[in-house]
Short mmCIF file of C-alpha atoms in Angstrom, two decimals:
data_model
loop_
_atom_site.label_atom_id
_atom_site.label_comp_id
_atom_site.label_asym_id
_atom_site.label_seq_id
_atom_site.Cartn_x
_atom_site.Cartn_y
_atom_site.Cartn_z
CA MET A 1 -3.24 13.88 -14.72
CA CYS A 2 -3.26 15.23 -11.19
CA ALA A 3 -5.46 15.12 -8.14
CA CYS A 4 -6.38 17.62 -5.48
CA GLY A 5 -4.66 16.90 -2.20
CA GLN A 6 -1.91 14.68 -3.60
CA ARG A 7 1.70 14.87 -2.48
CA ASP A 8 3.90 17.51 -4.05
CA SER A 9 5.55 15.69 -6.95
CA THR A 10 8.68 17.80 -6.57
CA ALA A 11 9.22 16.55 -3.03
CA THR A 12 11.18 13.43 -2.20
CA PRO A 13 9.74 10.49 -0.30
CA GLY A 14 10.53 10.38 3.39
CA ALA A 15 13.82 8.58 3.85
CA ALA A 16 13.37 5.03 5.02
CA PRO A 17 13.98 5.20 8.77
CA SER A 18 16.58 3.00 10.40
CA THR A 19 15.22 -0.27 11.68
CA THR A 20 14.37 -0.16 15.38
CA PRO A 21 13.47 -3.05 17.71
CA GLY A 22 9.97 -4.26 17.00
CA PRO A 23 7.36 -5.65 19.35
CA ALA A 24 7.75 -9.17 20.69
CA VAL A 25 5.15 -11.47 19.15
CA ARG A 26 3.51 -14.84 19.71
CA VAL A 27 2.76 -17.00 16.67
CA GLU A 28 0.33 -19.90 16.34
CA THR A 29 -0.49 -22.01 13.29
CA ALA A 30 -4.21 -21.96 12.51
CA ILE A 31 -4.14 -23.98 9.25
CA ALA A 32 -1.26 -26.06 7.88
CA GLY A 33 -0.71 -28.28 4.84
CA LEU A 34 -1.58 -25.58 2.29
CA SER A 35 -0.03 -24.73 -1.08
CA HIS A 36 0.28 -21.04 -2.00
CA PRO A 37 -2.65 -19.69 0.02
CA TRP A 38 -3.24 -16.18 -1.26
CA ASP A 39 -5.72 -14.47 1.03
CA VAL A 40 -7.49 -15.15 4.33
CA ALA A 41 -10.76 -13.87 5.78
CA LEU A 42 -12.60 -14.26 9.08
CA ASP A 43 -16.38 -14.42 9.32
CA PRO A 44 -18.46 -13.07 12.23
CA ALA A 45 -18.80 -16.57 13.74
CA GLY A 46 -15.03 -17.01 13.89
CA THR A 47 -14.63 -19.23 10.82
CA MET A 48 -11.37 -18.61 8.95
CA ILE A 49 -11.38 -18.99 5.15
CA THR A 50 -8.42 -19.14 2.80
CA GLY A 51 -8.01 -19.94 -0.87
CA GLU A 52 -5.03 -21.59 -2.54
CA ARG A 53 -3.80 -20.16 -5.82
CA GLY A 54 -4.52 -23.53 -7.44
CA GLY A 55 -8.23 -23.30 -6.59
CA ARG A 56 -8.72 -25.12 -3.28
CA VAL A 57 -10.78 -23.24 -0.69
CA VAL A 58 -10.30 -24.21 2.96
CA ALA A 59 -12.21 -23.23 6.10
CA ARG A 60 -11.30 -23.54 9.77
CA ASP A 61 -14.33 -23.45 12.03
CA ALA A 62 -14.27 -21.63 15.35
CA ASP A 63 -13.86 -25.01 17.09
CA GLY A 64 -10.67 -25.70 15.10
CA ARG A 65 -12.09 -28.16 12.54
CA VAL A 66 -10.43 -27.69 9.13
CA HIS A 67 -12.28 -28.74 5.97
CA ASP A 68 -12.46 -28.06 2.25
CA VAL A 69 -15.13 -25.78 0.79
CA ARG A 70 -16.65 -26.94 -2.51
CA ALA A 71 -16.59 -24.27 -5.21
CA ASP A 72 -16.93 -24.48 -8.99
CA LEU A 73 -13.57 -23.18 -10.16
CA GLY A 74 -13.47 -25.17 -13.38
CA ASP A 75 -12.72 -22.01 -15.39
CA LEU A 76 -9.80 -20.99 -13.18
CA ALA A 77 -6.63 -20.35 -15.19
CA VAL A 78 -3.73 -21.41 -12.96
CA MET A 79 -0.48 -20.04 -14.36
CA GLY A 80 2.57 -18.54 -12.70
CA GLU A 81 1.41 -15.79 -10.34
CA GLY A 82 -2.19 -16.23 -11.48
CA GLY A 83 -4.99 -18.36 -10.07
CA LEU A 84 -7.35 -17.84 -7.16
CA MET A 85 -6.10 -14.67 -5.52
CA SER A 86 -7.89 -12.23 -3.23
CA LEU A 87 -10.92 -13.29 -1.18
CA VAL A 88 -13.04 -10.95 0.95
CA LEU A 89 -16.35 -11.25 2.77
CA ASP A 90 -19.09 -8.70 2.20
CA ARG A 91 -19.57 -6.21 5.03
CA ASP A 92 -23.10 -7.61 5.45
CA PHE A 93 -21.86 -11.20 5.31
CA ALA A 94 -23.93 -12.20 8.35
CA GLY A 95 -27.04 -11.27 6.39
CA ASN A 96 -26.20 -12.21 2.81
CA ARG A 97 -23.33 -14.78 2.99
CA THR A 98 -21.63 -13.02 0.05
CA VAL A 99 -17.97 -13.66 -0.77
CA PHE A 100 -15.93 -11.84 -3.43
CA THR A 101 -12.89 -13.38 -5.14
CA CYS A 102 -10.42 -12.11 -7.72
CA GLN A 103 -9.18 -14.82 -10.07
CA THR A 104 -7.60 -15.54 -13.41
CA HIS A 105 -10.16 -16.97 -15.83
CA ARG A 106 -10.07 -19.07 -18.99
CA ASP A 107 -12.87 -19.43 -21.52
CA GLY A 108 -11.46 -21.49 -24.37
CA SER A 109 -8.56 -19.45 -25.70
CA THR A 110 -9.72 -16.25 -23.98
CA LEU A 111 -7.97 -15.21 -20.77
CA ASP A 112 -8.82 -12.44 -18.33
CA ILE A 113 -8.90 -11.55 -14.65
CA ARG A 114 -12.26 -11.04 -13.01
CA VAL A 115 -13.94 -10.35 -9.70
CA ARG A 116 -16.62 -12.89 -8.88
CA ARG A 117 -19.43 -13.01 -6.34
CA TRP A 118 -20.24 -16.19 -4.39
CA THR A 119 -22.79 -17.27 -1.80
CA ALA A 120 -21.38 -19.36 1.06
CA ALA A 121 -23.37 -22.16 2.67
CA ASP A 122 -24.23 -21.64 6.33
CA ASP A 123 -21.76 -24.36 7.34
CA TRP A 124 -19.10 -23.37 4.81
CA SER A 125 -19.45 -26.72 3.06
CA SER A 126 -19.68 -24.92 -0.29
CA MET A 127 -19.65 -21.62 -2.15
CA THR A 128 -22.05 -21.16 -5.06
CA ARG A 129 -21.39 -18.81 -7.98
CA ALA A 130 -23.61 -15.72 -7.90
CA GLY A 131 -22.26 -13.82 -10.92
CA ASP A 132 -19.28 -11.76 -12.00
CA VAL A 133 -18.79 -8.24 -10.66
CA ILE A 134 -16.23 -7.06 -13.24
CA THR A 135 -14.46 -8.87 -16.08
CA GLY A 136 -11.87 -8.03 -18.70
CA LEU A 137 -8.89 -7.18 -16.55
CA PRO A 138 -5.88 -8.12 -18.72
CA LEU A 139 -3.93 -11.30 -18.04
CA ASN A 140 -0.45 -12.21 -19.24
CA PRO A 141 -0.45 -15.86 -20.46
CA SER A 142 2.46 -16.45 -18.08
CA GLY A 143 0.40 -15.10 -15.17
CA ARG A 144 3.00 -12.44 -14.39
CA HIS A 145 1.84 -9.33 -12.51
CA SER A 146 -1.76 -10.48 -12.12
CA GLY A 147 -2.36 -8.36 -9.00
CA CYS A 148 -5.02 -8.83 -7.57
CA ARG A 149 -6.03 -7.39 -4.19
CA LEU A 150 -9.61 -6.67 -3.13
CA LEU A 151 -10.73 -4.29 -0.39
CA GLN A 152 -14.28 -3.40 0.55
CA ALA A 153 -14.76 0.17 1.72
CA PRO A 154 -17.01 1.26 4.59
CA ASP A 155 -19.64 2.27 1.99
CA SER A 156 -19.48 -1.33 0.61
CA THR A 157 -17.86 -0.34 -2.70
CA LEU A 158 -14.91 -2.44 -3.85
CA PHE A 159 -11.34 -1.43 -4.60
CA VAL A 160 -9.32 -3.70 -6.89
CA GLY A 161 -5.53 -3.62 -7.23
CA ALA A 162 -4.80 -4.71 -10.81
CA GLY A 163 -1.32 -5.67 -12.02
CA ASP A 164 0.22 -4.35 -15.24
CA THR A 165 0.69 -7.85 -16.75
CA ALA A 166 4.38 -7.02 -17.33
CA GLU A 167 3.46 -5.28 -20.58
CA PRO A 168 5.08 -1.89 -21.30
CA THR A 169 2.04 0.21 -22.22
CA VAL A 170 -0.58 -1.13 -19.82
CA ALA A 171 0.00 0.96 -16.68
CA GLN A 172 -0.39 4.32 -18.47
CA ASP A 173 -3.16 3.31 -20.90
CA PRO A 174 -6.52 4.66 -19.65
CA LYS A 175 -8.35 2.21 -21.90
CA VAL A 176 -6.84 -0.86 -20.19
CA LEU A 177 -7.77 -1.97 -16.66
CA GLY A 178 -4.34 -3.37 -15.75
CA GLY A 179 -1.77 -1.37 -13.77
CA LYS A 180 -4.61 0.46 -12.04
CA ILE A 181 -6.55 0.78 -8.82
CA LEU A 182 -10.20 0.23 -9.73
CA HIS A 183 -13.16 1.45 -7.67
CA ILE A 184 -16.55 -0.12 -8.33
CA THR A 185 -19.85 -0.93 -6.69
CA THR A 186 -20.63 -4.54 -5.84
CA THR A 187 -22.46 -4.75 -9.17
CA GLY A 188 -19.42 -3.49 -11.10
CA THR A 189 -20.54 0.09 -11.73
CA PRO A 190 -17.82 2.78 -11.71
CA THR A 191 -17.96 5.23 -8.81
CA ALA A 192 -18.09 9.03 -8.86
CA ASP A 193 -14.43 9.48 -7.95
CA ASP A 194 -13.11 7.43 -10.88
CA PHE A 195 -11.80 8.81 -14.16
CA PRO A 196 -15.03 9.64 -16.05
CA GLY A 197 -16.62 6.72 -17.85
CA THR A 198 -14.24 4.13 -16.39
CA PRO A 199 -13.83 2.08 -13.20
CA ILE A 200 -10.26 3.43 -12.89
CA GLN A 201 -9.48 5.42 -9.75
CA SER A 202 -5.72 5.73 -10.29
CA LEU A 203 -3.18 4.59 -12.88
CA GLY A 204 0.56 4.11 -13.22
CA HIS A 205 0.81 1.09 -10.92
CA ARG A 206 3.11 -1.90 -11.40
CA ASN A 207 1.73 -4.75 -9.29
CA PRO A 208 -0.29 -3.49 -6.31
CA GLN A 209 -0.93 -6.26 -3.80
CA GLY A 210 -1.91 -4.41 -0.64
CA LEU A 211 -4.85 -2.11 0.10
CA ALA A 212 -6.04 -0.74 3.45
CA PHE A 213 -7.73 2.26 5.04
CA ARG A 214 -5.84 4.13 7.74
CA PRO A 215 -7.97 3.83 10.91
CA ASP A 216 -10.20 6.78 11.82
CA THR A 217 -9.58 8.41 8.44
CA ASP A 218 -10.81 8.10 4.87
CA GLN A 219 -7.23 7.61 3.64
CA LEU A 220 -6.72 4.67 1.28
CA TRP A 221 -3.20 3.20 1.17
CA SER A 222 -1.49 0.65 -1.05
CA THR A 223 1.69 -1.38 -1.28
CA GLU A 224 3.22 -2.65 -4.50
CA HIS A 225 6.26 -4.47 -5.80
CA GLY A 226 9.12 -2.61 -7.38
CA PRO A 227 11.34 -4.36 -9.95
CA THR A 228 14.71 -4.86 -8.18
CA PHE A 229 14.30 -1.64 -6.17
CA ASP A 230 11.71 0.69 -4.66
CA ASP A 231 8.81 -1.37 -3.41
CA GLU A 232 6.34 1.38 -2.56
CA LEU A 233 3.94 2.46 0.15
CA ASN A 234 1.48 4.93 -1.38
CA ARG A 235 -1.35 7.05 -0.12
CA LEU A 236 -3.96 6.80 -2.87
CA VAL A 237 -5.96 9.74 -4.12
CA PRO A 238 -8.61 9.67 -6.86
CA ARG A 239 -7.78 10.38 -10.51
CA ALA A 240 -4.03 10.38 -9.91
CA ASN A 241 -1.03 8.94 -11.74
CA TYR A 242 1.54 7.02 -9.67
CA GLY A 243 4.20 7.18 -12.35
CA TRP A 244 5.09 3.60 -13.35
CA ASP A 245 5.82 3.68 -17.09
CA PRO A 246 8.12 0.91 -18.42
CA ASN A 247 7.46 1.89 -22.04
CA ASN A 248 10.77 3.00 -23.59
CA GLY A 249 9.37 3.22 -27.11
CA THR A 250 10.13 -0.38 -28.02
CA SER A 251 8.24 -3.55 -27.26
CA ASN A 252 10.49 -4.16 -24.26
CA TYR A 253 9.23 -3.99 -20.68
CA ASP A 254 11.89 -1.67 -19.29
CA GLU A 255 12.31 -2.45 -15.59
CA SER A 256 15.18 0.00 -15.19
CA THR A 257 12.70 2.88 -15.30
CA PRO A 258 11.92 4.63 -12.00
CA MET A 259 8.93 3.27 -10.10
CA THR A 260 7.62 6.84 -9.99
CA ASP A 261 8.82 8.57 -13.15
CA THR A 262 8.37 12.30 -12.56
CA THR A 263 10.47 13.14 -15.63
CA ARG A 264 7.88 11.78 -18.03
CA HIS A 265 4.95 12.31 -15.65
CA PRO A 266 5.60 15.51 -13.66
CA ASP A 267 2.30 15.24 -11.78
CA ALA A 268 2.97 11.69 -10.62
CA VAL A 269 2.31 11.13 -6.92
CA LEU A 270 5.46 10.19 -5.02
CA PRO A 271 5.43 7.30 -2.55
CA VAL A 272 5.42 7.94 1.18
CA TRP A 273 8.07 5.22 1.65
CA THR A 274 10.14 2.88 -0.50
CA THR A 275 12.57 0.04 0.11
CA GLY A 276 15.26 2.02 -1.71
CA PRO A 277 17.89 0.26 -3.85
CA THR A 278 16.67 -3.26 -3.04
CA THR A 279 13.33 -5.06 -3.07
CA LEU A 280 11.61 -7.02 -0.33
CA ALA A 281 8.70 -7.81 -2.70
CA ILE A 282 6.19 -6.45 -0.21
CA SER A 283 2.68 -7.77 -0.70
CA ASP A 284 -0.37 -7.11 1.46
CA MET A 285 -0.72 -4.42 4.14
CA ASP A 286 -2.90 -3.40 7.06
CA PHE A 287 -2.74 -1.14 10.11
CA LEU A 288 -2.04 -2.32 13.66
CA GLY A 289 -4.69 -1.94 16.34
CA PRO A 290 -4.39 -0.55 19.88
CA GLN A 291 -3.36 -3.98 21.16
CA TRP A 292 0.08 -3.29 19.68
CA GLY A 293 1.00 -0.60 22.19
CA SER A 294 3.47 1.97 20.88
CA TRP A 295 3.06 0.51 17.38
CA SER A 296 -0.70 1.12 17.37
CA GLY A 297 -1.74 2.68 14.06
CA ALA A 298 1.44 1.65 12.26
CA VAL A 299 1.45 0.14 8.79
CA VAL A 300 2.27 -3.57 8.71
CA THR A 301 3.21 -5.10 5.37
CA ALA A 302 4.12 -8.67 4.45
CA ALA A 303 7.27 -9.36 2.43
CA LEU A 304 7.65 -12.25 0.02
CA LYS A 305 11.31 -12.07 -0.96
CA GLY A 306 12.17 -10.31 2.31
CA GLU A 307 10.48 -13.04 4.42
CA ARG A 308 9.29 -10.72 7.20
CA LEU A 309 6.69 -8.31 8.43
CA VAL A 310 7.71 -4.66 8.11
CA LEU A 311 6.17 -2.18 10.55
CA LEU A 312 6.17 1.52 9.62
CA ARG A 313 5.03 4.37 11.83
CA LEU A 314 3.49 7.26 9.92
CA SER A 315 3.70 10.94 10.70
CA ASP A 316 0.46 12.60 11.77
CA ASP A 317 0.20 14.33 8.39
CA SER A 318 0.68 10.99 6.54
CA MET A 319 3.55 12.44 4.50
CA ARG A 320 6.43 10.32 5.80
CA THR A 321 7.42 7.38 7.96
CA THR A 322 9.03 8.00 11.34
CA ALA A 323 10.12 4.51 12.45
CA ARG A 324 10.54 1.03 11.04
CA ALA A 325 10.74 -2.41 12.66
CA ASP A 326 11.09 -5.86 11.09
CA VAL A 327 9.63 -8.95 12.78
CA LEU A 328 9.54 -12.69 11.96
CA VAL A 329 12.59 -12.22 9.75
CA GLY A 330 13.33 -15.50 7.96
CA GLN A 331 11.25 -17.56 10.40
CA TYR A 332 8.35 -18.59 8.17
CA GLY A 333 9.61 -17.92 4.66
CA ARG A 334 7.63 -15.81 2.20
CA LEU A 335 4.69 -13.92 3.71
CA ARG A 336 1.79 -12.92 1.45
CA SER A 337 -1.44 -11.66 3.01
CA ILE A 338 -2.49 -9.91 6.21
CA THR A 339 -5.97 -9.76 7.73
CA ARG A 340 -6.50 -8.00 11.03
CA ALA A 341 -8.90 -9.86 13.33
CA PRO A 342 -11.27 -8.03 15.70
CA ASP A 343 -8.95 -8.81 18.64
CA GLY A 344 -6.05 -7.10 16.87
CA SER A 345 -4.22 -10.28 15.95
CA LEU A 346 -2.92 -10.66 12.41
CA LEU A 347 -3.85 -13.58 10.16
CA ILE A 348 -0.88 -14.14 7.86
CA THR A 349 -0.55 -16.50 4.90
CA THR A 350 2.81 -17.97 3.93
CA ASP A 351 3.67 -18.52 0.26
CA ASN A 352 6.42 -21.12 0.05
CA GLY A 353 4.57 -23.80 -1.93
CA ASP A 354 5.35 -26.57 0.56
CA ASP A 355 3.31 -26.97 3.77
CA ASP A 356 2.15 -23.38 3.70
CA LYS A 357 0.23 -22.04 6.66
CA VAL A 358 -2.17 -19.48 7.98
CA LEU A 359 -0.48 -17.98 11.02
CA VAL A 360 -2.01 -16.00 13.86
CA VAL A 361 0.42 -13.31 15.08
CA ARG A 362 -0.24 -11.46 18.33
CA PRO A 363 1.77 -9.01 20.40
CA ALA A 364 3.38 -11.00 23.20
CA THR A 365 1.97 -8.67 25.84
CA THR A 366 -1.69 -9.53 25.11
CA GLY A 367 -3.61 -12.49 26.40
#
């Protein structure tokens, strides 16, 4: 399967540039005392919302008051990497108070991952269920490789990064929603750029946990974990295969296979950048705003195992990286999610399990 405009699969990814000095930053703690917060959002009134993997939702009002948000998560299946994961606010949140979450779900003995719609109270005292957007994403009973990143596009459609559940055949199976990037409307309908008859926009993914649009373009980008090597930064194109295929013909999940296997999948799209022979377990990503000076427009990705933010400048043609800088190395432990605020600051969640935080990271040169 191939896609018009994708990278030449016979090319090699741009070599990871040497690390250069990064921008000086200022860090403040916005919310403390959390346990595995997964995502963070900011509403138009300045209220910050985060959800813990175990099902607690927490808000910080613009005046600094922190409080719990009631939400019926009685069917949440909390297991390993699974639980309450991504959380995004609708682009028309000021008018409709709609929140979308991605979560692992249990109904008796049945397990799946689903995207759910909620309506938030005006004071963020509660969120009320308003229906499921899409259901039936596969879930490993251990919770491994559950994904699950949400991104709302400028046209209000939703992209979903779905993990491969650590099962060997999932990523390449067009009948299974795991190991894919999904593209749906807010009512769950597939979009025109998906594989026909499915919500699948691209396949061959391992565990995508970052999605973002490059500013001033229609380019969709993703980050995903490699096994013990080759975490990837990918430019996503519709109806493409990104080459993860851990199926060696047995029931084993073969993690020695290349992240982008162009031997078995010659049309697979190569990554723009990888971590090479090691893994940082990069998670979410975004792009830096003009407040970041010479790093304006650069990719910023959060690393779990690597305990840092990685900044990557892209070439004008989006085919390679031209510079890399690491910041906050080892200072706050595992970093999970990134949300860029309107003032250019980054809202970052830590994922250490003990007194986790939502951090606000700003370039030191701004007010």
